[in-house]
XYZ file of C-alpha atoms in Angstrom:
677
model
C 25.989 7.867 -19.743
C 26.040 8.701 -23.432
C 23.665 11.143 -25.005
C 21.138 9.503 -27.297
C 22.136 9.335 -30.938
C 19.703 8.542 -33.709
C 20.292 5.102 -35.180
C 18.881 3.053 -37.987
C 19.305 -0.166 -36.013
C 16.043 -2.067 -35.888
C 14.244 -1.950 -32.544
C 13.960 -5.412 -31.013
C 10.476 -6.877 -31.255
C 8.239 -7.818 -28.351
C 9.754 -10.552 -26.213
C 7.192 -13.375 -26.638
C 8.425 -14.412 -30.107
C 11.989 -13.176 -30.697
C 12.893 -15.815 -33.243
C 13.501 -14.613 -36.799
C 12.342 -16.481 -39.858
C 14.812 -18.473 -41.895
C 18.030 -19.908 -40.478
C 19.680 -16.785 -39.100
C 20.949 -16.555 -35.531
C 19.499 -14.347 -32.828
C 20.654 -13.991 -29.234
C 18.414 -12.942 -26.337
C 20.343 -11.629 -23.337
C 17.434 -9.989 -21.504
C 15.906 -12.714 -19.378
C 17.432 -16.203 -19.478
C 20.141 -16.477 -22.140
C 18.636 -18.062 -25.269
C 19.931 -18.612 -28.788
C 17.645 -19.050 -31.775
C 18.384 -20.353 -35.238
C 15.367 -19.445 -37.279
C 12.437 -20.443 -35.070
C 14.301 -23.150 -33.214
C 15.747 -22.496 -29.738
C 19.168 -24.118 -29.536
C 20.270 -26.232 -26.577
C 22.989 -24.287 -24.774
C 26.160 -25.935 -23.445
C 25.803 -26.765 -19.728
C 29.040 -24.929 -18.871
C 28.298 -21.562 -17.240
C 31.623 -20.205 -18.445
C 30.767 -21.012 -22.054
C 27.472 -19.145 -21.694
C 29.157 -16.237 -19.900
C 31.757 -16.035 -22.665
C 28.994 -15.963 -25.287
C 27.184 -13.128 -23.512
C 30.340 -11.053 -23.057
C 31.342 -11.406 -26.722
C 27.786 -10.614 -27.820
C 27.851 -7.252 -26.060
C 31.459 -6.308 -26.867
C 31.614 -3.464 -29.436
C 34.734 -4.910 -31.083
C 37.138 -7.854 -30.928
C 38.234 -8.781 -27.399
C 41.856 -9.765 -26.644
C 42.235 -13.341 -25.412
C 44.146 -12.049 -22.386
C 41.093 -10.050 -21.329
C 38.802 -13.052 -21.696
C 41.172 -15.087 -19.524
C 41.140 -12.317 -16.883
C 37.342 -12.264 -17.072
C 36.604 -15.906 -16.339
C 39.619 -17.784 -15.027
C 41.478 -17.347 -11.768
C 43.092 -20.653 -11.072
C 43.379 -23.181 -13.930
C 46.903 -24.270 -14.766
C 46.174 -23.665 -18.438
C 43.596 -20.820 -18.692
C 44.316 -20.359 -22.403
C 43.529 -24.028 -22.946
C 40.267 -23.555 -21.033
C 39.465 -20.582 -23.272
C 40.159 -22.610 -26.436
C 37.824 -25.348 -25.157
C 35.041 -22.827 -24.473
C 35.466 -21.262 -27.915
C 35.220 -24.677 -29.526
C 31.880 -25.193 -27.769
C 30.657 -21.817 -29.018
C 31.693 -22.617 -32.591
C 29.817 -25.904 -32.412
C 26.728 -24.009 -31.238
C 26.828 -20.945 -33.522
C 28.815 -21.663 -36.686
C 27.014 -22.767 -39.828
C 28.600 -24.200 -43.000
C 30.296 -21.333 -44.782
C 29.097 -18.847 -42.113
C 31.389 -18.840 -39.068
C 29.973 -16.788 -36.209
C 32.948 -16.982 -33.821
C 36.015 -15.395 -35.384
C 39.593 -15.410 -34.113
C 41.663 -12.570 -35.516
C 45.202 -12.803 -34.188
C 44.968 -12.371 -30.429
C 41.361 -11.148 -30.436
C 37.991 -12.897 -30.650
C 34.662 -11.517 -31.840
C 31.172 -12.580 -32.855
C 30.295 -12.006 -36.513
C 26.622 -11.209 -35.951
C 24.685 -8.092 -36.968
C 23.805 -5.767 -34.114
C 20.090 -6.281 -34.670
C 20.519 -10.016 -34.025
C 21.362 -9.364 -30.366
C 18.459 -7.958 -28.391
C 20.556 -6.071 -25.831
C 22.754 -4.359 -28.431
C 19.766 -3.457 -30.589
C 18.073 -1.810 -27.613
C 21.186 0.105 -26.634
C 21.400 1.720 -30.059
C 17.772 2.009 -31.132
C 16.287 5.425 -31.870
C 13.820 6.954 -29.424
C 10.213 5.927 -30.173
C 7.906 8.635 -31.427
C 4.735 7.699 -29.516
C 3.254 5.740 -26.630
C 3.020 2.546 -28.698
C 6.745 2.653 -29.360
C 7.573 3.283 -25.701
C 5.195 0.466 -24.691
C 7.078 -1.915 -26.973
C 10.437 -0.648 -25.697
C 9.426 -1.127 -22.060
C 8.140 -4.649 -22.786
C 11.399 -5.593 -24.514
C 13.396 -4.391 -21.503
C 11.213 -6.168 -18.944
C 13.641 -8.923 -18.074
C 16.785 -9.251 -15.943
C 19.961 -9.175 -18.022
C 21.324 -12.762 -18.141
C 18.832 -13.974 -15.578
C 20.204 -16.731 -13.304
C 23.666 -16.658 -14.889
C 26.442 -16.143 -12.339
C 30.020 -17.409 -12.117
C 31.263 -18.205 -8.642
C 34.755 -17.013 -7.724
C 34.960 -14.776 -10.789
C 35.011 -11.211 -9.493
C 35.707 -9.580 -12.901
C 32.718 -11.262 -14.548
C 30.518 -10.506 -11.532
C 31.475 -6.828 -11.712
C 30.740 -6.717 -15.454
C 27.415 -8.523 -14.972
C 26.351 -6.178 -12.184
C 27.196 -3.148 -14.315
C 25.218 -4.408 -17.299
C 22.199 -5.256 -15.166
C 22.202 -1.757 -13.721
C 22.591 -0.316 -17.212
C 19.523 -2.110 -18.557
C 17.468 -1.388 -15.452
C 18.150 2.302 -16.057
C 17.039 1.961 -19.684
C 13.907 0.136 -18.549
C 13.138 2.851 -15.990
C 13.626 5.566 -18.605
C 11.300 3.760 -21.038
C 8.611 3.441 -18.360
C 8.945 7.137 -17.517
C 8.618 8.077 -21.177
C 5.594 5.783 -21.584
C 3.888 7.369 -18.580
C 4.471 10.852 -19.967
C 3.251 9.878 -23.435
C -0.088 8.727 -22.011
C -2.882 10.981 -20.648
C -2.143 12.018 -17.070
C -3.819 9.674 -14.622
C -4.437 6.965 -17.235
C -4.415 3.530 -15.597
C -1.627 2.358 -17.886
C 0.422 5.454 -16.994
C -0.042 4.742 -13.281
C 1.025 1.136 -13.882
C 4.144 2.291 -15.722
C 5.068 4.621 -12.857
C 4.546 1.859 -10.293
C 6.760 -0.478 -12.322
C 9.389 2.299 -12.521
C 9.345 2.506 -8.728
C 9.771 -1.252 -8.461
C 13.003 -0.842 -10.397
C 14.158 2.232 -8.511
C 12.170 2.715 -5.285
C 14.106 5.854 -4.263
C 13.689 7.757 -7.523
C 12.086 11.019 -6.415
C 10.933 11.952 -9.916
C 8.947 8.723 -10.140
C 7.246 9.433 -6.819
C 6.390 12.983 -7.920
C 4.975 11.774 -11.229
C 2.887 9.111 -9.457
C 1.530 11.685 -7.013
C 0.511 13.874 -9.946
C -1.195 10.974 -11.735
C -3.093 9.833 -8.638
C -4.197 13.370 -7.828
C -5.377 13.887 -11.423
C -7.761 10.907 -11.057
C -8.855 11.847 -7.537
C -7.269 8.690 -6.101
C -6.270 10.483 -2.908
C -6.469 7.494 -0.575
C -4.034 5.586 -2.766
C -1.732 8.595 -2.733
C -1.834 8.733 1.069
C -1.027 5.027 1.254
C 1.802 5.402 -1.217
C 3.297 8.297 0.749
C 3.165 6.294 3.992
C 4.905 3.305 2.379
C 7.514 5.513 0.728
C 8.212 7.326 4.009
C 8.867 4.009 5.775
C 11.215 2.890 3.001
C 13.111 6.200 2.958
C 13.476 6.224 6.759
C 14.826 2.661 6.710
C 17.594 3.870 4.414
C 18.192 7.087 6.416
C 16.912 9.211 3.529
C 14.847 12.378 3.792
C 11.255 11.796 2.670
C 9.989 15.272 3.630
C 10.100 16.571 0.012
C 7.753 13.731 -0.963
C 5.307 14.763 1.720
C 5.319 18.357 0.514
C 4.891 17.224 -3.099
C 1.879 15.060 -2.256
C 0.275 17.865 -0.274
C 0.776 20.176 -3.246
C -0.606 17.566 -5.648
C -3.762 17.118 -3.567
C -4.205 20.883 -3.456
C -3.773 21.214 -7.231
C -6.099 18.234 -8.016
C -5.061 17.711 -11.591
C -2.829 20.678 -12.299
C 0.727 19.786 -13.235
C 3.151 19.813 -10.313
C 5.489 22.823 -10.447
C 8.416 20.492 -9.859
C 7.409 18.128 -12.650
C 9.113 18.314 -16.015
C 7.275 18.900 -19.299
C 6.026 15.851 -21.139
C 8.711 16.103 -23.815
C 11.526 16.067 -21.266
C 11.884 12.294 -21.237
C 12.266 11.835 -24.971
C 15.614 10.037 -24.638
C 15.697 6.445 -23.404
C 18.967 7.313 -21.667
C 17.499 10.075 -19.488
C 17.952 8.248 -16.189
C 18.413 9.709 -12.745
C 21.817 11.159 -11.847
C 21.636 9.748 -8.339
C 21.408 6.191 -9.589
C 24.695 6.618 -11.428
C 26.604 8.234 -8.553
C 28.143 10.756 -10.922
C 28.231 14.508 -10.991
C 25.449 15.715 -13.283
C 25.390 18.556 -15.786
C 22.831 20.200 -18.056
C 24.073 22.169 -21.061
C 21.385 24.755 -21.706
C 20.779 26.053 -25.269
C 23.110 28.949 -26.030
C 21.719 32.382 -26.722
C 22.175 33.413 -30.350
C 21.274 37.087 -30.978
C 21.790 36.569 -34.712
C 19.193 33.812 -34.999
C 15.970 34.646 -36.801
C 12.882 34.097 -34.691
C 12.493 30.941 -32.602
C 13.725 28.548 -35.268
C 15.953 25.691 -34.141
C 18.914 24.052 -35.787
C 21.350 26.942 -36.133
C 25.016 27.109 -35.215
C 24.363 27.671 -31.494
C 22.071 24.638 -31.268
C 24.595 22.562 -33.203
C 27.319 23.561 -30.769
C 25.173 22.591 -27.761
C 24.293 19.234 -29.329
C 27.991 18.610 -29.979
C 28.903 19.546 -26.401
C 26.274 17.203 -24.931
C 27.494 14.317 -27.071
C 31.167 14.944 -26.291
C 30.594 15.316 -22.545
C 28.601 12.083 -22.543
C 31.427 10.247 -24.300
C 33.793 11.100 -21.457
C 31.703 8.682 -19.305
C 32.680 10.571 -16.148
C 29.516 12.705 -15.921
C 25.778 12.196 -16.064
C 24.688 14.440 -18.933
C 21.067 15.541 -19.349
C 19.774 14.662 -22.810
C 19.341 17.322 -25.492
C 15.569 16.926 -25.742
C 15.194 17.733 -22.062
C 17.145 20.996 -22.066
C 15.586 22.200 -25.314
C 12.090 21.465 -23.975
C 12.826 23.585 -20.909
C 14.250 26.375 -23.054
C 11.141 26.421 -25.253
C 9.031 26.919 -22.114
C 11.169 30.001 -21.316
C 12.532 28.351 -18.155
C 15.753 30.094 -17.188
C 18.951 28.311 -16.200
C 18.468 28.610 -12.429
C 14.946 27.194 -12.554
C 16.076 24.461 -14.955
C 18.808 23.469 -12.517
C 16.235 23.067 -9.749
C 13.808 21.140 -11.965
C 16.486 18.772 -13.223
C 18.231 18.496 -9.838
C 21.684 18.673 -11.477
C 24.995 19.635 -9.926
C 26.256 21.892 -12.727
C 24.802 24.059 -15.475
C 26.618 25.227 -18.595
C 25.225 28.101 -20.640
C 26.563 30.632 -23.082
C 26.088 33.120 -25.877
C 27.218 32.912 -29.485
C 28.347 36.162 -31.123
C 28.885 36.693 -34.839
C 31.714 39.140 -35.458
C 33.314 40.218 -38.751
C 35.209 37.210 -40.029
C 34.852 35.107 -36.908
C 32.594 33.517 -34.319
C 32.984 34.050 -30.569
C 31.362 31.993 -27.815
C 31.070 33.074 -24.193
C 30.596 30.124 -21.820
C 29.775 29.904 -18.121
C 29.824 26.936 -15.767
C 27.651 27.366 -12.680
C 27.307 25.240 -9.568
C 23.538 24.756 -9.700
C 22.700 24.638 -5.997
C 24.676 27.733 -4.999
C 24.393 29.630 -8.318
C 28.143 30.238 -7.991
C 30.024 30.769 -11.251
C 32.873 28.258 -11.211
C 34.383 29.228 -14.532
C 33.761 31.536 -17.465
C 35.703 32.079 -20.663
C 35.454 33.359 -24.191
C 36.453 31.296 -27.219
C 36.847 32.708 -30.701
C 37.635 31.159 -34.066
C 37.768 32.406 -37.657
C 34.523 31.837 -39.497
C 35.235 28.926 -41.793
C 33.724 25.512 -42.433
C 30.918 25.011 -39.906
C 31.981 21.513 -38.899
C 35.579 22.613 -38.388
C 34.331 25.475 -36.249
C 32.250 23.142 -34.077
C 35.219 20.795 -33.768
C 37.694 23.471 -32.687
C 35.560 25.488 -30.280
C 33.599 22.487 -29.041
C 36.785 20.603 -28.158
C 38.126 23.468 -26.097
C 34.845 24.144 -24.291
C 34.138 20.510 -23.429
C 37.652 19.845 -22.156
C 37.550 22.999 -20.027
C 34.165 22.122 -18.515
C 35.245 18.553 -17.724
C 38.453 19.746 -16.092
C 36.719 22.408 -14.005
C 34.148 19.911 -12.728
C 36.860 17.398 -11.878
C 38.750 20.019 -9.881
C 35.570 21.050 -8.043
C 34.670 17.433 -7.248
C 38.230 16.660 -6.090
C 38.255 19.656 -3.769
C 34.826 18.796 -2.386
C 35.849 15.178 -1.730
C 38.944 16.263 0.220
C 36.757 18.134 2.727
C 34.442 15.178 3.425
C 35.036 12.853 6.398
C 36.705 9.662 5.064
C 33.987 7.465 6.562
C 31.239 9.287 4.654
C 32.628 8.812 1.148
C 30.595 7.069 -1.528
C 32.293 5.580 -4.598
C 32.220 8.866 -6.519
C 33.713 10.899 -3.662
C 36.313 8.241 -2.790
C 37.418 8.194 -6.425
C 37.903 11.963 -6.448
C 39.696 11.856 -3.101
C 42.067 9.410 -4.806
C 42.526 11.787 -7.746
C 43.473 14.592 -5.349
C 46.344 12.503 -3.997
C 47.284 10.936 -7.337
C 48.234 14.188 -9.052
C 50.797 15.072 -6.385
C 53.234 12.498 -7.829
C 55.082 11.440 -4.696
C 55.232 8.057 -3.033
C 53.229 8.896 0.097
C 50.372 10.484 -1.859
C 50.432 7.622 -4.341
C 49.785 5.203 -1.478
C 46.898 7.364 -0.277
C 45.491 7.490 -3.804
C 45.649 3.690 -3.960
C 43.704 3.456 -0.688
C 40.863 5.701 -1.862
C 40.647 4.145 -5.337
C 40.407 0.708 -3.710
C 37.639 2.018 -1.436
C 35.732 3.359 -4.450
C 36.125 0.066 -6.323
C 34.785 -1.864 -3.317
C 31.802 0.457 -2.964
C 30.923 0.244 -6.664
C 32.772 -2.474 -8.630
C 30.946 -1.393 -11.816
C 32.518 2.104 -11.752
C 35.425 1.894 -14.206
C 37.333 5.023 -13.158
C 38.588 3.766 -9.752
C 40.021 0.682 -11.464
C 41.826 2.961 -13.910
C 43.071 4.992 -10.939
C 44.363 1.868 -9.196
C 46.169 0.903 -12.391
C 47.767 4.348 -12.497
C 49.069 4.028 -8.923
C 50.702 0.716 -9.819
C 52.053 2.310 -13.011
C 53.699 5.028 -10.914
C 55.216 2.445 -8.589
C 56.708 0.552 -11.533
C 57.748 3.618 -13.538
C 59.374 5.504 -10.646
C 60.915 2.492 -8.916
C 58.734 2.550 -5.798
C 58.271 -1.217 -5.584
C 58.945 -4.549 -7.235
C 58.662 -3.644 -10.917
C 57.411 -7.021 -12.164
C 54.693 -7.215 -9.516
C 53.602 -3.604 -10.050
C 53.448 -4.075 -13.842
C 51.137 -7.058 -13.489
C 49.020 -5.254 -10.884
C 48.678 -2.283 -13.252
C 47.480 -4.655 -15.978
C 45.000 -6.497 -13.721
C 43.411 -3.271 -12.477
C 43.188 -1.879 -16.009
C 41.493 -5.088 -17.143
C 38.951 -4.705 -14.326
C 38.202 -1.183 -15.551
C 37.641 -2.320 -19.137
C 35.392 -5.122 -17.929
C 33.398 -2.657 -15.815
C 32.795 -0.261 -18.721
C 34.060 -1.138 -22.190
C 33.258 2.369 -23.442
C 35.079 4.394 -20.779
C 38.113 6.066 -22.392
C 39.962 6.114 -19.051
C 39.739 2.325 -18.829
C 41.390 1.896 -22.240
C 43.938 4.593 -21.349
C 44.932 2.633 -18.244
C 45.099 -0.572 -20.285
C 47.327 1.123 -22.871
C 49.763 2.299 -20.187
C 49.823 -1.150 -18.579
C 50.515 -2.849 -21.917
C 53.305 -0.337 -22.556
C 54.853 -1.357 -19.239
C 54.636 -4.961 -20.396
C 56.474 -4.105 -23.598
C 53.479 -4.800 -25.866
C 53.846 -1.550 -27.814
C 51.467 -2.284 -30.702
C 48.730 -3.457 -28.341
C 49.339 -0.426 -26.123
C 48.939 1.969 -29.045
C 45.749 0.161 -30.052
C 44.210 0.670 -26.599
C 45.281 4.321 -26.477
C 43.829 4.966 -29.918
C 40.602 3.332 -28.750
C 40.498 5.742 -25.788
C 40.586 8.819 -28.038
C 38.202 7.263 -30.559
C 35.693 6.728 -27.765
C 36.187 10.311 -26.582
C 38.121 12.754 -28.807
C 38.203 15.156 -25.836
C 40.040 12.760 -23.514
C 43.267 14.713 -23.035
C 45.170 11.978 -21.191
C 44.651 9.580 -24.094
C 46.220 12.048 -26.531
C 49.083 12.760 -24.099
C 49.927 9.088 -23.592
C 49.947 8.487 -27.350
C 52.513 11.303 -27.490
C 54.442 9.810 -24.559
C 54.764 6.393 -26.235
C 55.534 7.719 -29.721
C 58.075 10.243 -28.408
C 60.310 7.389 -27.296
C 60.396 5.064 -30.295
C 57.597 5.867 -32.717
C 56.937 8.773 -35.064
C 58.261 11.905 -33.268
C 56.147 14.260 -35.382
C 52.992 12.334 -34.497
C 54.136 12.510 -30.864
C 54.370 16.303 -31.055
C 50.882 16.553 -32.566
C 49.449 14.346 -29.821
C 51.165 16.318 -27.050
C 49.935 19.594 -28.539
C 46.400 18.203 -28.773
C 46.494 17.159 -25.123
C 47.687 20.620 -24.032
C 45.040 22.347 -26.146
C 42.371 20.209 -24.515
C 43.723 20.557 -20.973
C 46.141 23.509 -20.687
C 46.218 23.356 -16.869
C 46.365 19.586 -16.526
C 48.198 18.107 -13.498
C 50.180 16.046 -16.035
C 51.255 19.146 -17.965
C 54.893 18.538 -16.979
C 54.737 15.146 -18.707
C 53.104 16.581 -21.837
C 55.891 19.166 -22.098
C 58.642 16.607 -21.425
C 57.270 14.192 -24.044
C 57.247 17.001 -26.603
C 60.846 17.836 -25.674
C 61.880 14.191 -26.112
C 60.287 14.061 -29.579
C 62.065 17.298 -30.598
C 65.337 15.864 -29.318
C 64.952 12.859 -31.631
C 64.318 15.225 -34.552
C 67.604 17.031 -33.815
C 65.824 20.267 -32.904
C 67.852 20.585 -29.725
C 67.321 24.275 -28.998
C 63.550 23.844 -29.122
C 63.785 20.642 -27.099
C 65.751 22.443 -24.378
C 63.165 25.231 -24.153
C 60.277 22.770 -23.765
C 62.249 20.647 -21.303
C 62.999 23.722 -19.188
C 59.259 24.430 -19.023
C 58.618 20.831 -17.979
C 61.114 20.755 -15.101
C 59.819 24.109 -13.821
C 56.449 22.516 -13.035
C 56.074 21.896 -9.272
C 55.144 18.211 -9.587
C 57.776 17.203 -12.191
C 59.264 13.893 -11.075
C 62.855 12.694 -11.377
C 62.520 11.173 -14.876
C 61.226 14.463 -16.261
C 64.161 16.283 -14.689
C 66.485 13.747 -16.315
C 64.917 14.419 -19.736
C 65.460 18.116 -19.045
C 69.146 17.605 -18.223
C 69.666 15.617 -21.450
C 67.859 18.153 -23.667
C 69.759 21.089 -22.136
C 73.070 19.287 -22.572
C 72.426 18.510 -26.252
C 71.536 22.183 -26.831
C 74.886 23.244 -25.367
C 73.338 24.734 -22.233
C 75.754 22.768 -20.062
C 75.655 24.919 -16.927
C 71.875 24.600 -16.736
C 72.106 20.870 -17.430
C 74.601 20.387 -14.599
C 72.379 22.357 -12.225
C 69.490 20.036 -13.008
C 71.762 17.015 -12.539
C 72.845 18.346 -9.142
C 69.186 18.760 -8.126
C 68.486 15.164 -9.096
C 71.401 13.884 -7.034
C 70.410 15.971 -4.044
C 66.911 14.487 -4.116
C 67.859 10.957 -5.214
C 71.556 10.200 -4.459
C 71.164 6.650 -5.789
C 69.608 7.673 -9.149
C 71.602 6.618 -12.222
C 71.244 6.567 -15.979
C 70.302 2.890 -15.798
C 67.264 3.790 -13.685
C 66.108 6.185 -16.390
C 66.714 3.721 -19.219
C 64.973 0.895 -17.362
C 61.813 2.987 -17.003
C 61.557 4.067 -20.664
C 61.441 2.151 -23.947
C 63.705 4.292 -26.083
C 64.429 3.549 -29.725
C 68.012 3.330 -30.960
C 68.160 7.004 -31.950
C 66.853 8.255 -28.609
C 69.135 5.855 -26.746
C 72.238 7.141 -28.573
C 71.298 10.769 -27.902
C 70.726 10.019 -24.219
C 74.200 8.506 -23.822
C 75.704 11.426 -25.736
C 73.995 13.938 -23.420
C 75.155 12.097 -20.279
C 78.747 12.227 -21.530
C 78.547 15.964 -22.228
C 77.722 16.818 -18.629
C 80.180 14.244 -17.325
C 77.757 12.549 -15.005
C 76.314 9.066 -14.924
C 72.737 10.213 -15.025
């Protein structure tokens, strides 16, 4: 979930009268779908697919390809594009006004031309955090409605998965607003108790809500109600095979304190972000980035370089979409109360803690960073990053990129290793996904099949989790790219799974990365580059997005841009399982530039990696041959033939999309070593 970012977007008004004055359009997606023009509610088309299409376009951050809309809603019509055109015509009739079209077709994409503030759901997603109880009261009221209530499309799994994900997203926002409202009110206030009870209606197993309610009831002396609540909660937890003992201890402590704040409760300012929802609800690993120590800072003032770096790290980690990241206001509130990292980890109930120290040295800045597993206090990783003291924003960009990528990679490795040790029958979606990642990065056919199995399990357990869909797409990509199945079928399967990932979470960079690779397999190079660029725009720290841009451009695009992208990916993830591919793509780009000696050196590094597959070895043989290192090239060729006796140059060429210059150099290299590779 993304860290909260201040926005000037208008907060959506209370729900009873959402219609704006004048003749402008406004869409209400929370509750039953309604469309207003001025103060008149428009009659919606009876077709559920037309209404579903309207809702999806309303929430999309940019134009949506027609192919994705077809995947979303149609799984059977002989002419799905014709069905889509019919639905769009109904939307234009509903929304367009003379001289003011609202439904725009731009090439192969479709978008709504409405301001963000005209769509209640989008306005709420981007609105700034309220400053007081009145603002949180209004926010909670605006969110008090099921997203697209009563709208469902039978036999449309992609739309159902998207709808389920959005409903969970807005329930989490509603829960966070209720929590913030309760904390903004006097402890024990009847309205605060009501907000906590409504929070528990949304998420009945949220331990923090139970603890806060116990504190509020104890503060007002409502001990009988607290006893009754504990008994009901215990029955509910037992029915779901969950441990309710901590709730019992918390209520006993609350009764003993009679009005004092619970030691396990967070300070009132902790919940200042509307996105501060529970990690457990998201089934993601959670991390808190604690404020960095800065010995050079004067007094207790905030806003210096160390605080800026922490803010940047929180935002960048959140944009990866693979972790639950505690909001900045929470960690700074704990720091101001002189709560150390270990105690903060227990209070926040997170899996990982990042902390560090900023040092000012002559002419440069150095940052020491540590990543700790919160429950064991075990240091998983520590490093020191230094950069010349220059422009502050450039400094944050350089050091922040390296720190964030390192933290994300270390957590992924830890989660993969933990998932491998769990019994297969006990895996939830998060663990099954990481079990799939463990197999995926071995790059052989048997492990690829295992990866497919675990990704499919994760997608079944949580269809709104985008990463398993991206993983499934990658397994089909490997099958097509390495010749492990029917290429045409695997290409289409890679595309379908990638589309499911994008539908599950439009802002997950891995989903757009998978879509870019699938479109590249299809031969849609411009569209592929567009998706890959979207992945790195969504998360500049997403190393695989940068690598795949380099991979595509190394073959037929700008080779210098390919080298920059490959270097960026290696800087972000120097120990990545796909390092062999990053090195090989760089070698291919150098080969096209005629820098054959350099290309051979990089290719040799690529083929030395333990998981380098046959195509990478083939690139190595070509680069070595063009550099005149014929004996080494022939040795690589012999290794290829020993492992794959049936492998030929045509297999290599069929898997890549080489431009004319790269194609000519490849044939030239094959002739030099005298082998049909």
